[in-house]
PDB file of C-alpha atoms in Angstrom:
ATOM      1  CA  MET A   1      -0.339 -49.732 -20.080  1.00  0.00           C
ATOM      2  CA  HIS A   2      -4.127 -49.159 -18.967  1.00  0.00           C
ATOM      3  CA  ILE A   3      -4.717 -45.859 -17.202  1.00  0.00           C
ATOM      4  CA  PRO A   4      -8.273 -45.134 -16.214  1.00  0.00           C
ATOM      5  CA  SER A   5     -10.093 -42.123 -17.561  1.00  0.00           C
ATOM      6  CA  VAL A   6     -10.449 -39.110 -15.141  1.00  0.00           C
ATOM      7  CA  LYS A   7     -12.541 -37.313 -17.596  1.00  0.00           C
ATOM      8  CA  ASP A   8     -15.616 -37.754 -15.174  1.00  0.00           C
ATOM      9  CA  GLN A   9     -13.687 -36.501 -12.201  1.00  0.00           C
ATOM     10  CA  VAL A  10     -12.814 -33.101 -13.395  1.00  0.00           C
ATOM     11  CA  SER A  11     -14.405 -30.063 -14.969  1.00  0.00           C
ATOM     12  CA  ALA A  12     -14.667 -29.749 -18.817  1.00  0.00           C
ATOM     13  CA  GLU A  13     -12.298 -26.879 -18.437  1.00  0.00           C
ATOM     14  CA  GLU A  14      -9.591 -28.950 -16.710  1.00  0.00           C
ATOM     15  CA  TRP A  15     -10.196 -31.714 -19.215  1.00  0.00           C
ATOM     16  CA  GLN A  16      -9.445 -29.594 -21.896  1.00  0.00           C
ATOM     17  CA  ILE A  17      -6.303 -28.272 -20.332  1.00  0.00           C
ATOM     18  CA  ARG A  18      -5.440 -31.970 -19.771  1.00  0.00           C
ATOM     19  CA  VAL A  19      -5.949 -32.579 -23.545  1.00  0.00           C
ATOM     20  CA  ASP A  20      -3.728 -29.724 -24.475  1.00  0.00           C
ATOM     21  CA  LEU A  21      -1.143 -30.593 -22.146  1.00  0.00           C
ATOM     22  CA  ALA A  22      -0.958 -34.354 -23.239  1.00  0.00           C
ATOM     23  CA  ALA A  23      -0.666 -32.796 -26.774  1.00  0.00           C
ATOM     24  CA  CYS A  24       2.190 -30.811 -25.912  1.00  0.00           C
ATOM     25  CA  TYR A  25       4.184 -33.446 -24.453  1.00  0.00           C
ATOM     26  CA  ARG A  26       3.713 -35.450 -27.521  1.00  0.00           C
ATOM     27  CA  LEU A  27       4.927 -32.676 -29.597  1.00  0.00           C
ATOM     28  CA  VAL A  28       7.843 -32.277 -27.774  1.00  0.00           C
ATOM     29  CA  ALA A  29       8.648 -35.795 -28.301  1.00  0.00           C
ATOM     30  CA  MET A  30       7.946 -35.469 -31.910  1.00  0.00           C
ATOM     31  CA  TYR A  31      10.246 -32.505 -32.469  1.00  0.00           C
ATOM     32  CA  GLY A  32      13.087 -34.275 -30.548  1.00  0.00           C
ATOM     33  CA  TRP A  33      13.154 -32.075 -27.456  1.00  0.00           C
ATOM     34  CA  SER A  34      12.641 -34.523 -24.760  1.00  0.00           C
ATOM     35  CA  ASP A  35      15.252 -36.160 -22.506  1.00  0.00           C
ATOM     36  CA  LEU A  36      13.944 -39.511 -21.935  1.00  0.00           C
ATOM     37  CA  VAL A  37      11.828 -38.880 -18.842  1.00  0.00           C
ATOM     38  CA  PHE A  38      13.916 -35.965 -17.276  1.00  0.00           C
ATOM     39  CA  THR A  39      12.220 -32.818 -18.011  1.00  0.00           C
ATOM     40  CA  HIS A  40       8.850 -31.600 -17.279  1.00  0.00           C
ATOM     41  CA  ILE A  41       5.886 -29.425 -18.681  1.00  0.00           C
ATOM     42  CA  SER A  42       3.244 -28.392 -16.021  1.00  0.00           C
ATOM     43  CA  ALA A  43       0.195 -26.463 -16.511  1.00  0.00           C
ATOM     44  CA  ARG A  44      -1.720 -24.369 -13.989  1.00  0.00           C
ATOM     45  CA  ILE A  45      -5.623 -25.205 -13.489  1.00  0.00           C
ATOM     46  CA  PRO A  46      -7.825 -21.860 -13.014  1.00  0.00           C
ATOM     47  CA  GLY A  47      -9.157 -21.344  -9.427  1.00  0.00           C
ATOM     48  CA  PRO A  48      -7.630 -20.045  -5.963  1.00  0.00           C
ATOM     49  CA  GLU A  49      -6.332 -23.486  -5.066  1.00  0.00           C
ATOM     50  CA  HIS A  50      -3.055 -23.065  -7.339  1.00  0.00           C
ATOM     51  CA  HIS A  51      -3.352 -26.738  -8.211  1.00  0.00           C
ATOM     52  CA  PHE A  52      -1.497 -27.659 -11.556  1.00  0.00           C
ATOM     53  CA  LEU A  53      -0.653 -30.703 -13.748  1.00  0.00           C
ATOM     54  CA  ILE A  54       2.650 -32.450 -14.362  1.00  0.00           C
ATOM     55  CA  ASN A  55       4.006 -35.447 -15.936  1.00  0.00           C
ATOM     56  CA  PRO A  56       3.850 -38.904 -14.172  1.00  0.00           C
ATOM     57  CA  TYR A  57       7.624 -39.433 -13.522  1.00  0.00           C
ATOM     58  CA  GLY A  58       8.751 -42.321 -15.429  1.00  0.00           C
ATOM     59  CA  LEU A  59       6.648 -42.219 -18.629  1.00  0.00           C
ATOM     60  CA  MET A  60       8.337 -41.270 -21.890  1.00  0.00           C
ATOM     61  CA  PHE A  61       6.842 -37.940 -23.344  1.00  0.00           C
ATOM     62  CA  ASP A  62       5.034 -39.941 -26.247  1.00  0.00           C
ATOM     63  CA  GLU A  63       3.416 -42.152 -23.502  1.00  0.00           C
ATOM     64  CA  ILE A  64       1.550 -39.161 -21.738  1.00  0.00           C
ATOM     65  CA  THR A  65      -2.166 -39.183 -21.953  1.00  0.00           C
ATOM     66  CA  ALA A  66      -4.536 -36.739 -20.468  1.00  0.00           C
ATOM     67  CA  SER A  67      -5.646 -38.976 -17.797  1.00  0.00           C
ATOM     68  CA  SER A  68      -2.222 -39.894 -16.649  1.00  0.00           C
ATOM     69  CA  LEU A  69      -1.167 -36.394 -15.803  1.00  0.00           C
ATOM     70  CA  VAL A  70      -0.642 -35.888 -12.198  1.00  0.00           C
ATOM     71  CA  LYS A  71      -2.738 -32.973 -10.497  1.00  0.00           C
ATOM     72  CA  VAL A  72      -0.670 -31.561  -7.403  1.00  0.00           C
ATOM     73  CA  ASP A  73      -0.973 -28.715  -5.023  1.00  0.00           C
ATOM     74  CA  GLN A  74       1.790 -26.281  -4.046  1.00  0.00           C
ATOM     75  CA  GLN A  75       3.223 -28.891  -1.610  1.00  0.00           C
ATOM     76  CA  CYS A  76       3.434 -31.550  -4.130  1.00  0.00           C
ATOM     77  CA  ASN A  77       0.289 -33.489  -2.495  1.00  0.00           C
ATOM     78  CA  LYS A  78      -1.648 -35.236  -5.238  1.00  0.00           C
ATOM     79  CA  ILE A  79      -5.216 -34.317  -5.593  1.00  0.00           C
ATOM     80  CA  ILE A  80      -6.425 -37.177  -7.615  1.00  0.00           C
ATOM     81  CA  ASP A  81      -4.659 -40.462  -7.063  1.00  0.00           C
ATOM     82  CA  SER A  82      -2.244 -41.631  -9.204  1.00  0.00           C
ATOM     83  CA  PRO A  83       0.218 -44.740  -9.014  1.00  0.00           C
ATOM     84  CA  PHE A  84       2.859 -42.681 -10.435  1.00  0.00           C
ATOM     85  CA  PRO A  85       5.476 -40.353  -8.661  1.00  0.00           C
ATOM     86  CA  VAL A  86       6.314 -36.571  -9.343  1.00  0.00           C
ATOM     87  CA  ASN A  87       9.951 -35.829  -9.930  1.00  0.00           C
ATOM     88  CA  PRO A  88      11.126 -33.451  -6.691  1.00  0.00           C
ATOM     89  CA  ALA A  89      13.533 -31.629  -9.090  1.00  0.00           C
ATOM     90  CA  GLY A  90      11.005 -30.968 -11.614  1.00  0.00           C
ATOM     91  CA  PHE A  91       8.216 -30.118  -8.809  1.00  0.00           C
ATOM     92  CA  VAL A  92      10.800 -27.455  -7.367  1.00  0.00           C
ATOM     93  CA  ILE A  93      11.473 -25.599 -10.623  1.00  0.00           C
ATOM     94  CA  HIS A  94       7.917 -25.751 -11.912  1.00  0.00           C
ATOM     95  CA  SER A  95       6.080 -24.883  -8.423  1.00  0.00           C
ATOM     96  CA  ALA A  96       8.614 -21.909  -7.983  1.00  0.00           C
ATOM     97  CA  VAL A  97       7.473 -20.318 -11.387  1.00  0.00           C
ATOM     98  CA  HIS A  98       3.589 -20.986 -10.675  1.00  0.00           C
ATOM     99  CA  GLU A  99       4.043 -19.637  -7.238  1.00  0.00           C
ATOM    100  CA  ALA A 100       5.356 -16.347  -8.240  1.00  0.00           C
ATOM    101  CA  ARG A 101       3.724 -15.717 -11.671  1.00  0.00           C
ATOM    102  CA  ASP A 102      -0.181 -15.649 -11.719  1.00  0.00           C
ATOM    103  CA  ASP A 103       0.057 -14.492 -15.419  1.00  0.00           C
ATOM    104  CA  VAL A 104       1.566 -17.942 -16.458  1.00  0.00           C
ATOM    105  CA  GLN A 105      -0.552 -21.006 -16.902  1.00  0.00           C
ATOM    106  CA  CYS A 106       2.399 -23.336 -18.535  1.00  0.00           C
ATOM    107  CA  VAL A 107       5.984 -23.980 -17.819  1.00  0.00           C
ATOM    108  CA  LEU A 108       8.065 -25.948 -20.219  1.00  0.00           C
ATOM    109  CA  HIS A 109      11.566 -26.989 -19.426  1.00  0.00           C
ATOM    110  CA  THR A 110      14.064 -29.044 -21.793  1.00  0.00           C
ATOM    111  CA  HIS A 111      17.378 -30.222 -21.687  1.00  0.00           C
ATOM    112  CA  THR A 112      18.267 -30.241 -25.619  1.00  0.00           C
ATOM    113  CA  ARG A 113      21.896 -30.451 -26.685  1.00  0.00           C
ATOM    114  CA  ALA A 114      21.527 -26.968 -28.313  1.00  0.00           C
ATOM    115  CA  GLY A 115      20.082 -25.520 -25.436  1.00  0.00           C
ATOM    116  CA  VAL A 116      22.373 -26.733 -22.757  1.00  0.00           C
ATOM    117  CA  ALA A 117      25.311 -25.936 -24.963  1.00  0.00           C
ATOM    118  CA  VAL A 118      24.311 -22.350 -25.178  1.00  0.00           C
ATOM    119  CA  SER A 119      23.610 -22.308 -21.351  1.00  0.00           C
ATOM    120  CA  ALA A 120      27.076 -23.074 -20.916  1.00  0.00           C
ATOM    121  CA  GLN A 121      28.432 -20.305 -22.963  1.00  0.00           C
ATOM    122  CA  LYS A 122      29.321 -17.120 -21.136  1.00  0.00           C
ATOM    123  CA  CYS A 123      27.904 -14.901 -23.811  1.00  0.00           C
ATOM    124  CA  GLY A 124      24.726 -16.430 -23.526  1.00  0.00           C
ATOM    125  CA  VAL A 125      21.986 -15.822 -26.353  1.00  0.00           C
ATOM    126  CA  LEU A 126      23.437 -13.727 -29.079  1.00  0.00           C
ATOM    127  CA  PRO A 127      21.592 -11.361 -31.000  1.00  0.00           C
ATOM    128  CA  ILE A 128      22.310 -12.922 -34.406  1.00  0.00           C
ATOM    129  CA  SER A 129      18.948 -14.019 -35.631  1.00  0.00           C
ATOM    130  CA  GLN A 130      15.433 -12.927 -36.260  1.00  0.00           C
ATOM    131  CA  GLN A 131      14.551 -16.088 -33.888  1.00  0.00           C
ATOM    132  CA  SER A 132      17.086 -14.530 -31.227  1.00  0.00           C
ATOM    133  CA  THR A 133      15.554 -11.217 -31.060  1.00  0.00           C
ATOM    134  CA  PHE A 134      12.180 -12.577 -29.806  1.00  0.00           C
ATOM    135  CA  VAL A 135      14.014 -14.549 -26.869  1.00  0.00           C
ATOM    136  CA  LEU A 136      16.281 -11.325 -26.033  1.00  0.00           C
ATOM    137  CA  ALA A 137      13.168  -9.081 -25.717  1.00  0.00           C
ATOM    138  CA  SER A 138      12.228 -11.205 -22.608  1.00  0.00           C
ATOM    139  CA  LEU A 139      15.345 -13.317 -21.354  1.00  0.00           C
ATOM    140  CA  ALA A 140      16.826 -14.131 -17.795  1.00  0.00           C
ATOM    141  CA  TYR A 141      19.425 -16.179 -16.514  1.00  0.00           C
ATOM    142  CA  HIS A 142      19.593 -18.438 -13.555  1.00  0.00           C
ATOM    143  CA  GLU A 143      23.108 -19.769 -12.465  1.00  0.00           C
ATOM    144  CA  TYR A 144      23.490 -23.440 -11.794  1.00  0.00           C
ATOM    145  CA  GLU A 145      23.163 -24.901  -8.209  1.00  0.00           C
ATOM    146  CA  GLY A 146      23.107 -28.549  -8.946  1.00  0.00           C
ATOM    147  CA  VAL A 147      20.118 -30.619  -9.565  1.00  0.00           C
ATOM    148  CA  ALA A 148      17.244 -28.439  -8.355  1.00  0.00           C
ATOM    149  CA  PHE A 149      15.510 -30.585  -5.660  1.00  0.00           C
ATOM    150  CA  ARG A 150      16.013 -27.902  -2.707  1.00  0.00           C
ATOM    151  CA  ASP A 151      13.202 -25.532  -1.972  1.00  0.00           C
ATOM    152  CA  GLU A 152      15.972 -23.014  -0.853  1.00  0.00           C
ATOM    153  CA  GLU A 153      16.845 -22.329  -4.563  1.00  0.00           C
ATOM    154  CA  LYS A 154      13.197 -21.367  -5.232  1.00  0.00           C
ATOM    155  CA  PRO A 155      13.336 -17.438  -4.133  1.00  0.00           C
ATOM    156  CA  ARG A 156      16.642 -17.108  -6.039  1.00  0.00           C
ATOM    157  CA  LEU A 157      15.106 -18.725  -9.217  1.00  0.00           C
ATOM    158  CA  GLN A 158      12.012 -16.634  -8.766  1.00  0.00           C
ATOM    159  CA  ALA A 159      14.104 -13.430  -8.472  1.00  0.00           C
ATOM    160  CA  ASP A 160      16.331 -14.231 -11.691  1.00  0.00           C
ATOM    161  CA  MET A 161      13.308 -14.960 -13.710  1.00  0.00           C
ATOM    162  CA  GLY A 162      11.231 -11.933 -12.530  1.00  0.00           C
ATOM    163  CA  HIS A 163       8.706 -11.035 -15.320  1.00  0.00           C
ATOM    164  CA  ALA A 164      10.637 -12.765 -18.233  1.00  0.00           C
ATOM    165  CA  ASN A 165       9.237 -15.160 -20.307  1.00  0.00           C
ATOM    166  CA  PHE A 166      12.312 -17.180 -21.239  1.00  0.00           C
ATOM    167  CA  LEU A 167      14.822 -18.324 -18.791  1.00  0.00           C
ATOM    168  CA  MET A 168      18.203 -19.989 -19.547  1.00  0.00           C
ATOM    169  CA  LEU A 169      19.271 -22.322 -16.808  1.00  0.00           C
ATOM    170  CA  ARG A 170      23.179 -21.999 -16.854  1.00  0.00           C
ATOM    171  CA  ASN A 171      24.685 -25.121 -17.542  1.00  0.00           C
ATOM    172  CA  HIS A 172      21.358 -26.997 -17.337  1.00  0.00           C
ATOM    173  CA  GLY A 173      18.717 -26.014 -20.102  1.00  0.00           C
ATOM    174  CA  LEU A 174      15.939 -23.780 -21.274  1.00  0.00           C
ATOM    175  CA  LEU A 175      12.706 -22.814 -19.488  1.00  0.00           C
ATOM    176  CA  VAL A 176       9.750 -21.008 -20.992  1.00  0.00           C
ATOM    177  CA  ALA A 177       6.440 -19.547 -19.318  1.00  0.00           C
ATOM    178  CA  GLY A 178       3.517 -19.040 -21.282  1.00  0.00           C
ATOM    179  CA  LYS A 179      -0.040 -17.543 -20.605  1.00  0.00           C
ATOM    180  CA  SER A 180      -1.250 -20.679 -22.107  1.00  0.00           C
ATOM    181  CA  ILE A 181      -0.106 -23.983 -23.365  1.00  0.00           C
ATOM    182  CA  ALA A 182       0.024 -22.965 -26.835  1.00  0.00           C
ATOM    183  CA  ASP A 183       2.247 -19.591 -26.112  1.00  0.00           C
ATOM    184  CA  ALA A 184       4.712 -21.989 -24.016  1.00  0.00           C
ATOM    185  CA  PHE A 185       5.337 -24.297 -27.038  1.00  0.00           C
ATOM    186  CA  LEU A 186       5.676 -21.406 -29.639  1.00  0.00           C
ATOM    187  CA  SER A 187       8.128 -19.836 -27.242  1.00  0.00           C
ATOM    188  CA  MET A 188      10.227 -23.329 -26.808  1.00  0.00           C
ATOM    189  CA  TYR A 189      10.036 -23.646 -30.298  1.00  0.00           C
ATOM    190  CA  THR A 190      11.536 -20.201 -31.050  1.00  0.00           C
ATOM    191  CA  PHE A 191      14.005 -20.537 -27.897  1.00  0.00           C
ATOM    192  CA  GLU A 192      15.166 -24.013 -29.274  1.00  0.00           C
ATOM    193  CA  ALA A 193      15.791 -22.654 -32.950  1.00  0.00           C
ATOM    194  CA  THR A 194      17.579 -19.652 -31.418  1.00  0.00           C
ATOM    195  CA  CYS A 195      20.262 -22.133 -29.799  1.00  0.00           C
ATOM    196  CA  GLN A 196      20.521 -24.233 -32.896  1.00  0.00           C
ATOM    197  CA  ILE A 197      20.973 -21.202 -35.198  1.00  0.00           C
ATOM    198  CA  GLN A 198      23.498 -19.719 -32.904  1.00  0.00           C
ATOM    199  CA  LEU A 199      25.671 -23.090 -32.633  1.00  0.00           C
ATOM    200  CA  ALA A 200      25.495 -23.637 -36.402  1.00  0.00           C
ATOM    201  CA  ALA A 201      26.643 -20.009 -36.896  1.00  0.00           C
ATOM    202  CA  GLN A 202      29.536 -20.229 -34.440  1.00  0.00           C
ATOM    203  CA  ALA A 203      30.945 -23.095 -36.626  1.00  0.00           C
ATOM    204  CA  GLY A 204      31.297 -20.488 -39.578  1.00  0.00           C
ATOM    205  CA  GLY A 205      33.100 -17.012 -39.705  1.00  0.00           C
ATOM    206  CA  GLU A 206      32.713 -13.832 -38.075  1.00  0.00           C
ATOM    207  CA  LEU A 207      29.308 -13.115 -36.701  1.00  0.00           C
ATOM    208  CA  THR A 208      26.917 -10.006 -37.806  1.00  0.00           C
ATOM    209  CA  GLN A 209      24.787  -9.019 -34.823  1.00  0.00           C
ATOM    210  CA  VAL A 210      21.120  -7.574 -35.161  1.00  0.00           C
ATOM    211  CA  ASN A 211      20.910  -3.671 -34.246  1.00  0.00           C
ATOM    212  CA  PRO A 212      19.874  -3.509 -30.535  1.00  0.00           C
ATOM    213  CA  LEU A 213      16.766  -1.188 -31.648  1.00  0.00           C
ATOM    214  CA  ILE A 214      15.408  -3.789 -33.513  1.00  0.00           C
ATOM    215  CA  VAL A 215      15.266  -6.141 -30.423  1.00  0.00           C
ATOM    216  CA  LYS A 216      13.440  -3.300 -28.429  1.00  0.00           C
ATOM    217  CA  GLY A 217      10.567  -3.305 -31.182  1.00  0.00           C
ATOM    218  CA  VAL A 218      10.423  -7.021 -31.544  1.00  0.00           C
ATOM    219  CA  ALA A 219       7.056  -7.445 -29.318  1.00  0.00           C
ATOM    220  CA  GLU A 220       5.224  -5.596 -31.673  1.00  0.00           C
ATOM    221  CA  ALA A 221       6.677  -7.723 -34.617  1.00  0.00           C
ATOM    222  CA  MET A 222       5.490 -10.736 -32.970  1.00  0.00           C
ATOM    223  CA  ARG A 223       2.032  -9.375 -32.416  1.00  0.00           C
ATOM    224  CA  VAL A 224       1.659  -8.671 -36.058  1.00  0.00           C
ATOM    225  CA  GLN A 225       3.265 -11.925 -37.160  1.00  0.00           C
ATOM    226  CA  THR A 226       0.740 -14.062 -35.120  1.00  0.00           C
ATOM    227  CA  GLY A 227      -2.229 -11.636 -35.863  1.00  0.00           C
ATOM    228  CA  GLY A 228      -2.214 -10.916 -32.096  1.00  0.00           C
ATOM    229  CA  LEU A 229      -2.912 -14.506 -31.094  1.00  0.00           C
ATOM    230  CA  GLY A 230       0.381 -15.573 -30.293  1.00  0.00           C
ATOM    231  CA  GLY A 231       0.551 -19.561 -29.918  1.00  0.00           C
ATOM    232  CA  ALA A 232      -2.950 -19.950 -30.456  1.00  0.00           C
ATOM    233  CA  PHE A 233      -2.238 -19.108 -34.139  1.00  0.00           C
ATOM    234  CA  VAL A 234      -0.227 -22.087 -34.779  1.00  0.00           C
ATOM    235  CA  TRP A 235      -1.753 -24.397 -32.167  1.00  0.00           C
ATOM    236  CA  PRO A 236      -4.439 -25.860 -34.321  1.00  0.00           C
ATOM    237  CA  SER A 237      -2.186 -26.714 -37.014  1.00  0.00           C
ATOM    238  CA  LEU A 238      -0.032 -28.611 -34.433  1.00  0.00           C
ATOM    239  CA  ILE A 239      -2.936 -30.321 -32.974  1.00  0.00           C
ATOM    240  CA  ARG A 240      -3.826 -31.718 -36.777  1.00  0.00           C
ATOM    241  CA  LYS A 241      -0.016 -32.599 -36.909  1.00  0.00           C
ATOM    242  CA  ILE A 242       0.019 -34.858 -33.698  1.00  0.00           C
ATOM    243  CA  ASP A 243      -3.567 -36.072 -34.479  1.00  0.00           C
ATOM    244  CA  ARG A 244      -2.441 -37.448 -37.767  1.00  0.00           C
ATOM    245  CA  ALA A 245       0.531 -39.280 -35.931  1.00  0.00           C
ATOM    246  CA  ASP A 246      -1.554 -40.477 -32.909  1.00  0.00           C
ATOM    247  CA  GLU A 247      -4.757 -39.397 -31.229  1.00  0.00           C
ATOM    248  CA  SER A 248      -4.141 -41.647 -28.016  1.00  0.00           C
ATOM    249  CA  TYR A 249      -3.021 -38.578 -25.839  1.00  0.00           C
ATOM    250  CA  LYS A 250      -6.706 -37.548 -25.787  1.00  0.00           C
ATOM    251  CA  LEU A 251      -7.687 -40.539 -23.404  1.00  0.00           C
TER     252      LEU A 251
END
């Protein structure tokens, strides 16, 4: 496909966000978290307009480029013309979070087997791994209401999420909110690992749970672990990883 560059139509700041978001899509595909074309990662563009970028519906995650990302407003109107549509269900979920959370730049949602499997368990996330403690420190749940294409669901999703950064969509999948694209990716990496570990552990014997006091102190542990940088600590190495495979996301 030939997708014309929009680099000369946007600010340098927006272009960098586009490049980082396209890289995030490629990384999600590389790590096996994509579900054909059916999930989304969105990023808010700074400014009072509350515009954000989302994937062109119909493209695989490993096809997405900085220029192919669709810029929309809160009513899903395209700000820059694009031949691609936006998924209504994806728009409802992502716009709900962006609308309620000014502290969030990036929302990442997946339908992985491990994530959906744990979302279907009554117990939800169990405190049985180091990874789970990071999730449990900021975790909320939202009950399944069917495919999320109705605006009437947005207030309930917003209320359930509150100020949490990890949201388990019951019988549906995983969602994370990050102050940056790098933060969101690291959070999903941790969330996905938490679910995979839980399913593997449940296939064995009796489980040992982490002391609740450790969960309470996990925010400081994460700060120390990443040198206070959060996702920015690992993002440069992830960019090098994706660059070694394919740099076309930058177009």
